[in-house]
Short mmCIF file of C-alpha atoms and ligand atoms in Angstrom, two decimals:
data_model
loop_
_atom_site.label_atom_id
_atom_site.label_comp_id
_atom_site.label_asym_id
_atom_site.label_seq_id
_atom_site.Cartn_x
_atom_site.Cartn_y
_atom_site.Cartn_z
CA MET C 1 -12.82 -8.13 0.02
CA THR C 2 -11.29 -6.47 3.03
CA GLU C 3 -8.32 -4.19 2.47
CA PRO C 4 -5.06 -6.05 1.76
CA ARG C 5 -2.64 -6.06 4.69
CA SER C 6 0.40 -7.18 2.70
CA TRP C 7 1.12 -5.84 -0.79
CA LEU C 8 3.99 -7.89 -2.24
CA PHE C 9 6.01 -6.43 -5.11
CA VAL C 10 7.39 -8.86 -7.66
CA PRO C 11 9.47 -7.80 -10.69
CA ALA C 12 7.26 -8.78 -13.64
CA ASP C 13 10.19 -9.98 -15.75
CA SER C 14 11.06 -12.75 -13.28
CA GLU C 15 8.95 -15.88 -13.74
CA LYS C 16 10.80 -17.50 -10.86
CA LYS C 17 9.89 -14.74 -8.42
CA ILE C 18 6.34 -14.59 -9.76
CA GLY C 19 5.96 -18.28 -8.95
CA LYS C 20 7.17 -17.64 -5.40
CA ALA C 21 4.90 -14.63 -4.99
CA LEU C 22 1.88 -16.66 -6.08
CA ASP C 23 2.79 -19.28 -3.43
CA SER C 24 3.03 -16.65 -0.69
CA ALA C 25 0.24 -15.59 1.66
CA ALA C 26 0.24 -12.01 0.37
CA ASP C 27 -3.21 -10.39 0.30
CA ALA C 28 -2.20 -8.47 -2.82
CA ILE C 29 0.54 -9.07 -5.38
CA ILE C 30 1.93 -6.10 -7.29
CA PHE C 31 3.50 -7.16 -10.60
CA ASP C 32 6.06 -4.43 -11.17
CA LEU C 33 6.73 -3.01 -14.62
CA GLU C 34 8.46 0.11 -13.27
CA ASP C 35 11.62 0.56 -11.21
CA SER C 36 12.53 -3.09 -10.56
CA VAL C 37 12.54 -3.87 -14.28
CA ALA C 38 15.45 -2.54 -16.35
CA PRO C 39 14.53 -0.62 -19.53
CA ASP C 40 15.61 -3.59 -21.66
CA GLY C 41 13.40 -5.94 -19.65
CA LYS C 42 10.11 -4.07 -20.01
CA VAL C 43 8.98 -5.70 -23.24
CA ARG C 44 9.59 -9.17 -21.85
CA ALA C 45 7.90 -8.25 -18.55
CA ARG C 46 4.73 -7.32 -20.46
CA GLU C 47 4.88 -10.62 -22.33
CA VAL C 48 5.14 -12.50 -19.03
CA MET C 49 2.14 -10.56 -17.72
CA LYS C 50 0.06 -11.45 -20.76
CA GLY C 51 0.81 -15.12 -20.09
CA LEU C 52 -0.61 -14.97 -16.57
CA GLY C 53 -4.19 -15.28 -17.80
CA SER C 54 -7.00 -15.57 -15.28
CA ARG C 55 -7.79 -17.64 -12.21
CA SER C 56 -10.46 -17.84 -9.53
CA GLY C 57 -9.93 -16.63 -5.99
CA GLY C 58 -6.57 -15.98 -4.36
CA PRO C 59 -4.85 -12.65 -3.72
CA GLN C 60 -5.71 -9.48 -5.58
CA TRP C 61 -3.49 -8.95 -8.63
CA TRP C 62 -2.25 -5.41 -9.16
CA VAL C 63 0.17 -4.14 -11.78
CA ARG C 64 2.53 -1.23 -11.17
CA ILE C 65 2.72 0.59 -14.46
CA ASN C 66 5.24 3.23 -15.44
CA PRO C 67 4.50 6.89 -14.57
CA LEU C 68 2.11 9.06 -16.56
CA ARG C 69 3.48 10.76 -19.65
CA THR C 70 6.10 8.11 -20.48
CA ASP C 71 6.16 5.82 -23.53
CA ASP C 72 6.26 2.79 -21.28
CA HIS C 73 3.11 3.99 -19.50
CA ARG C 74 1.18 3.90 -22.75
CA LEU C 75 2.46 0.42 -23.60
CA ASP C 76 1.70 -0.84 -20.07
CA LEU C 77 -1.93 0.23 -20.38
CA GLU C 78 -2.36 -1.98 -23.44
CA LEU C 79 -1.96 -4.92 -21.05
CA LEU C 80 -5.11 -4.20 -19.12
CA GLY C 81 -7.83 -6.74 -19.60
CA THR C 82 -5.40 -9.48 -20.67
CA PRO C 83 -4.35 -10.93 -17.32
CA ASP C 84 -6.75 -11.00 -14.39
CA ILE C 85 -5.72 -7.59 -13.04
CA TYR C 86 -7.70 -6.17 -10.12
CA GLY C 87 -6.11 -2.73 -10.09
CA ILE C 88 -3.30 -0.41 -11.13
CA VAL C 89 -0.51 0.89 -8.93
CA LEU C 90 0.46 4.35 -10.18
CA PRO C 91 3.96 5.51 -9.16
CA LYS C 92 5.07 9.15 -8.95
CA ALA C 93 1.52 10.43 -8.60
CA GLU C 94 1.42 14.14 -7.80
CA SER C 95 -2.25 14.97 -7.32
CA GLY C 96 -5.83 13.88 -7.72
CA ALA C 97 -5.67 15.21 -11.29
CA ASP C 98 -3.27 12.35 -12.10
CA ILE C 99 -5.85 9.81 -10.90
CA ALA C 100 -8.50 11.49 -13.04
CA GLU C 101 -6.17 11.44 -16.04
CA LEU C 102 -5.51 7.71 -15.56
CA ALA C 103 -9.21 6.95 -15.07
CA HIS C 104 -9.95 8.81 -18.28
CA ARG C 105 -7.84 6.20 -20.12
CA THR C 106 -8.66 3.08 -18.16
CA GLY C 107 -12.25 3.44 -16.93
CA ASN C 108 -12.99 2.71 -13.33
CA ILE C 109 -10.32 0.16 -12.48
CA PRO C 110 -9.17 0.63 -8.83
CA VAL C 111 -5.97 2.66 -8.40
CA HIS C 112 -3.33 2.49 -5.67
CA ALA C 113 -1.26 5.64 -5.95
CA ILE C 114 2.27 6.06 -4.62
CA VAL C 115 2.01 9.66 -3.58
CA THR C 116 5.33 10.97 -2.21
CA GLU C 117 7.92 10.16 -4.87
CA THR C 118 8.54 13.59 -6.39
CA ALA C 119 9.23 17.01 -4.85
CA ALA C 120 5.93 18.42 -6.12
CA SER C 121 3.99 15.42 -4.79
CA LEU C 122 4.36 16.64 -1.20
CA PHE C 123 2.15 19.62 -2.01
CA GLY C 124 -0.63 17.53 -3.53
CA LEU C 125 -1.60 15.28 -0.66
CA LEU C 126 -4.95 16.91 0.04
CA SER C 127 -5.98 16.82 -3.62
CA TYR C 128 -7.01 13.15 -3.74
CA ARG C 129 -10.42 13.79 -2.17
CA ASP C 130 -12.91 13.01 -4.92
CA PRO C 131 -15.94 10.87 -4.13
CA LYS C 132 -16.21 9.80 -7.79
CA SER C 133 -12.59 8.73 -8.02
CA SER C 134 -11.43 5.15 -8.58
CA LEU C 135 -8.67 5.62 -5.99
CA ALA C 136 -8.57 2.72 -3.51
CA ALA C 137 -5.25 3.10 -1.68
CA MET C 138 -2.34 5.48 -1.17
CA SER C 139 1.20 4.58 -0.13
CA TRP C 140 4.40 6.52 0.28
CA GLY C 141 8.00 5.99 -0.72
CA ALA C 142 11.25 7.49 0.52
CA GLU C 143 13.72 6.16 -2.06
CA ASP C 144 12.49 8.02 -5.09
CA LEU C 145 11.78 11.13 -3.01
CA SER C 146 15.31 11.27 -1.65
CA ALA C 147 16.71 10.86 -5.17
CA ALA C 148 14.37 13.60 -6.44
CA LEU C 149 15.43 15.96 -3.64
CA GLY C 150 19.13 15.39 -4.22
CA ALA C 151 19.59 13.88 -0.76
CA SER C 152 22.63 11.72 -0.08
CA SER C 153 20.63 9.69 2.43
CA LYS C 154 17.07 9.44 3.75
CA SER C 155 18.33 8.82 7.28
CA ASP C 156 20.07 10.89 9.93
CA GLU C 157 23.30 9.89 11.67
CA SER C 158 21.51 7.60 14.12
CA GLY C 159 19.89 5.70 11.23
CA GLU C 160 16.46 7.18 11.86
CA LEU C 161 14.37 8.46 8.96
CA SER C 162 14.99 12.19 8.45
CA PHE C 163 12.20 14.69 9.07
CA THR C 164 11.36 15.19 5.39
CA TYR C 165 10.47 11.50 4.95
CA LYS C 166 8.55 11.32 8.22
CA LEU C 167 6.58 14.31 6.96
CA ALA C 168 5.90 12.53 3.67
CA ARG C 169 4.73 9.46 5.56
CA SER C 170 2.35 11.39 7.83
CA LEU C 171 0.96 13.43 4.94
CA CYS C 172 0.30 10.20 3.06
CA LEU C 173 -1.58 8.79 6.05
CA ALA C 174 -3.71 11.89 6.58
CA GLY C 175 -4.22 12.41 2.83
CA ALA C 176 -5.44 8.84 2.37
CA VAL C 177 -7.83 9.03 5.31
CA ALA C 178 -9.09 12.41 4.05
CA ALA C 179 -9.72 10.82 0.66
CA GLY C 180 -11.47 7.84 2.23
CA VAL C 181 -8.98 5.30 0.83
CA GLN C 182 -6.62 2.76 2.40
CA PRO C 183 -3.40 4.19 3.89
CA VAL C 184 -0.54 1.78 3.10
CA ASP C 185 2.89 2.10 4.70
CA GLY C 186 6.01 2.07 2.52
CA VAL C 187 8.64 -0.64 2.05
CA PHE C 188 11.10 -1.87 4.65
CA ALA C 189 14.12 -2.50 2.47
CA ASP C 190 16.23 -4.61 4.87
CA PHE C 191 14.44 -7.87 4.10
CA ARG C 192 16.64 -10.01 6.37
CA ASP C 193 15.71 -7.96 9.47
CA GLU C 194 12.43 -9.51 10.58
CA ALA C 195 12.43 -7.86 14.02
CA GLY C 196 12.96 -4.44 12.46
CA LEU C 197 10.16 -5.05 9.97
CA THR C 198 7.75 -6.20 12.69
CA ALA C 199 8.50 -3.14 14.83
CA GLU C 200 7.98 -0.79 11.87
CA ALA C 201 4.76 -2.54 10.75
CA ARG C 202 3.32 -2.50 14.28
CA ALA C 203 4.15 1.18 14.62
CA ALA C 204 2.39 1.85 11.32
CA ALA C 205 -0.69 -0.10 12.45
CA ARG C 206 -0.82 1.90 15.70
CA GLU C 207 -0.74 5.13 13.70
CA GLY C 208 -3.62 4.16 11.42
CA PHE C 209 -2.06 2.50 8.37
CA THR C 210 -3.94 -0.71 7.55
CA GLY C 211 -1.36 -2.35 5.29
CA LYS C 212 2.26 -2.24 4.17
CA LEU C 213 4.20 -2.75 0.98
CA ALA C 214 6.53 -5.79 0.89
CA ILE C 215 9.49 -6.55 -1.36
CA HIS C 216 10.30 -10.11 -0.28
CA PRO C 217 8.09 -13.14 0.47
CA ALA C 218 9.64 -13.38 3.96
CA GLN C 219 8.00 -10.04 4.78
CA VAL C 220 4.45 -11.22 4.12
CA ASP C 221 3.71 -13.13 7.34
CA PRO C 222 5.10 -10.47 9.70
CA ILE C 223 3.11 -7.80 7.86
CA ASN C 224 -0.12 -9.82 7.89
CA ALA C 225 0.34 -10.41 11.63
CA ALA C 226 1.03 -6.76 12.41
CA PHE C 227 -2.16 -5.59 10.67
CA THR C 228 -4.42 -8.28 12.14
CA PRO C 229 -6.00 -7.24 15.45
CA GLY C 230 -4.93 -9.53 18.31
CA PRO C 231 -7.33 -11.23 20.77
CA ASP C 232 -6.89 -8.58 23.49
CA GLU C 233 -7.46 -5.76 21.03
CA ILE C 234 -10.60 -7.47 19.69
CA ALA C 235 -11.97 -8.17 23.17
CA HIS C 236 -11.41 -4.56 24.22
CA ALA C 237 -13.06 -3.24 21.05
CA ARG C 238 -16.02 -5.56 21.52
CA ALA C 239 -16.43 -4.44 25.14
CA ILE C 240 -16.61 -0.80 24.01
CA VAL C 241 -19.10 -1.49 21.22
CA ASP C 242 -21.23 -3.67 23.55
CA ALA C 243 -21.23 -0.98 26.24
CA PHE C 244 -22.55 1.64 23.80
CA ASP C 245 -25.07 -0.81 22.33
CA ALA C 246 -26.39 -1.42 25.83
CA GLN C 247 -26.76 2.33 26.44
CA PRO C 248 -27.41 3.90 23.03
CA GLY C 249 -28.15 7.32 24.54
CA ALA C 250 -24.84 7.57 26.39
CA GLY C 251 -22.13 9.96 25.25
CA VAL C 252 -19.49 8.75 27.63
CA LEU C 253 -19.08 5.49 29.55
CA ALA C 254 -16.57 3.63 31.67
CA VAL C 255 -15.12 0.42 30.22
CA GLY C 256 -12.51 -1.49 32.19
CA GLY C 257 -12.13 1.45 34.55
CA LYS C 258 -11.34 3.95 31.78
CA MET C 259 -13.36 6.70 30.15
CA VAL C 260 -14.55 5.94 26.62
CA ASP C 261 -16.47 8.30 24.36
CA ARG C 262 -17.17 8.73 20.67
CA PRO C 263 -13.60 8.56 19.29
CA HIS C 264 -13.05 5.33 21.22
CA LEU C 265 -16.25 3.88 19.77
CA LEU C 266 -15.19 4.77 16.22
CA GLN C 267 -11.77 3.25 16.82
CA ALA C 268 -13.32 0.09 18.31
CA ARG C 269 -15.63 -0.31 15.30
CA ARG C 270 -12.63 0.05 13.01
CA VAL C 271 -10.76 -2.71 14.85
CA LEU C 272 -13.77 -5.04 14.50
CA GLU C 273 -13.98 -4.29 10.77
CA ARG C 274 -10.41 -5.55 10.41
CA VAL C 275 -11.03 -8.89 12.17
CA ARG C 276 -10.60 -11.83 9.80
N1 COA T 301 8.70 -12.00 -4.87
C1 COA T 301 8.82 -13.32 -5.09
N2 COA T 301 9.93 -14.04 -4.86
C2 COA T 301 10.97 -13.39 -4.37
C3 COA T 301 10.94 -12.01 -4.11
C4 COA T 301 9.74 -11.30 -4.39
N3 COA T 301 9.62 -9.99 -4.20
N4 COA T 301 12.12 -11.62 -3.61
C5 COA T 301 12.89 -12.73 -3.55
N5 COA T 301 12.21 -13.79 -4.01
C6 COA T 301 12.67 -15.18 -4.09
C7 COA T 301 14.06 -15.27 -4.68
O1 COA T 301 13.98 -15.38 -6.08
C8 COA T 301 14.61 -16.51 -4.05
O2 COA T 301 14.12 -17.63 -4.76
P1 COA T 301 14.99 -18.98 -4.82
O3 COA T 301 15.10 -19.46 -3.42
O4 COA T 301 14.19 -19.87 -5.70
O5 COA T 301 16.32 -18.59 -5.41
C9 COA T 301 13.95 -16.51 -2.68
O6 COA T 301 12.79 -15.68 -2.77
C10 COA T 301 14.86 -15.96 -1.62
O7 COA T 301 15.33 -14.71 -2.04
P2 COA T 301 16.66 -14.09 -1.47
O8 COA T 301 17.85 -14.87 -1.92
O9 COA T 301 16.46 -13.91 0.00
O10 COA T 301 16.68 -12.64 -2.10
P3 COA T 301 17.30 -12.24 -3.51
O11 COA T 301 18.70 -11.77 -3.29
O12 COA T 301 17.05 -13.29 -4.52
O13 COA T 301 16.38 -11.00 -3.91
C11 COA T 301 15.65 -8.76 -4.05
C12 COA T 301 16.45 -9.77 -3.23
C13 COA T 301 15.56 -7.47 -3.27
C14 COA T 301 16.33 -8.52 -5.40
C15 COA T 301 14.22 -9.33 -4.28
O14 COA T 301 13.66 -9.55 -3.00
C16 COA T 301 13.29 -8.53 -5.12
O15 COA T 301 13.38 -8.58 -6.34
N6 COA T 301 12.32 -7.83 -4.50
C17 COA T 301 11.31 -7.07 -5.19
C18 COA T 301 11.87 -5.76 -5.67
C19 COA T 301 10.80 -4.87 -6.23
O16 COA T 301 9.82 -5.30 -6.81
N7 COA T 301 10.97 -3.55 -6.04
C20 COA T 301 10.02 -2.59 -6.48
C21 COA T 301 9.29 -1.97 -5.34
S1 COA T 301 10.30 -1.04 -4.26
MG1 MG T 302 10.51 3.66 -7.36
#
């Protein structure tokens, strides 16, 4: 399957929301056992998960377990194999060693790591490069990071994300690409602001992210649209690939009156890979 564009979180203790998530067009659903479930709700959330069983087709099912080295983490892992889980979302990951530790317990199930949620995590973003690893995606988060850093806000006075969180976001992008896994942009919390979400998702797509976390079903369609190449983008990419196919020995060519060389060809191929 191609990389999920939309990754929709749903609190695993809410059957009502789970029903809605399953009806959405999300490419991936993340059943959350961590921060959106209160400590008292975790046992029930695991029971709900066990009841999900299996199915054929549809979106990928992922489960966000609790962080390594917690009692809940251990209990969450006992769930694996019961419902039809495609992969694990690991919060508060700090380095590639955490992925190896998880894989040691779970085998080779795909892992999506949230990689910027602790202070130490910012220093580990180049450590995920391991060709044998089961890592499939990396995303970033500002909420837990700002709490960890003792910040009173993650934004500056104009409402823009402060430098520290922009840094985390860029390091996540570069770290994921360096590791050869999917870079996934973080959540847009203001779920009633569709225009704001679309602008943020498009900006992420321009920068190289190929998907985005969602927290509300209304965010799924705008995210899917932002990460799907449009007709003009596809036509332009095809023109570049065709031009190089026609002249395989060429290093540089003109397409549509502009210079294109190897980086443009790589970029064009990447666009065509994302066409659905
Ligand atoms: N998945 C599935 N269904 C969801 C949903 C989600 N993530 N978020 C909201 N819904 C449902 C609601 O239950 C509601 O259903 P109803 O019409 O049958 O009552 C409908 O969509 C509309 O929801 P709305 O009233 O707009 O929002 P809300 O106030 O009920 O919920 C949140 C707001 C933020 C609590 C909710 O979106 C949520 O739980 N999001 C996920 C949070 C999460 O998992 N966080 C962890 C990652 S950061
Ligand atoms: Mg969190």
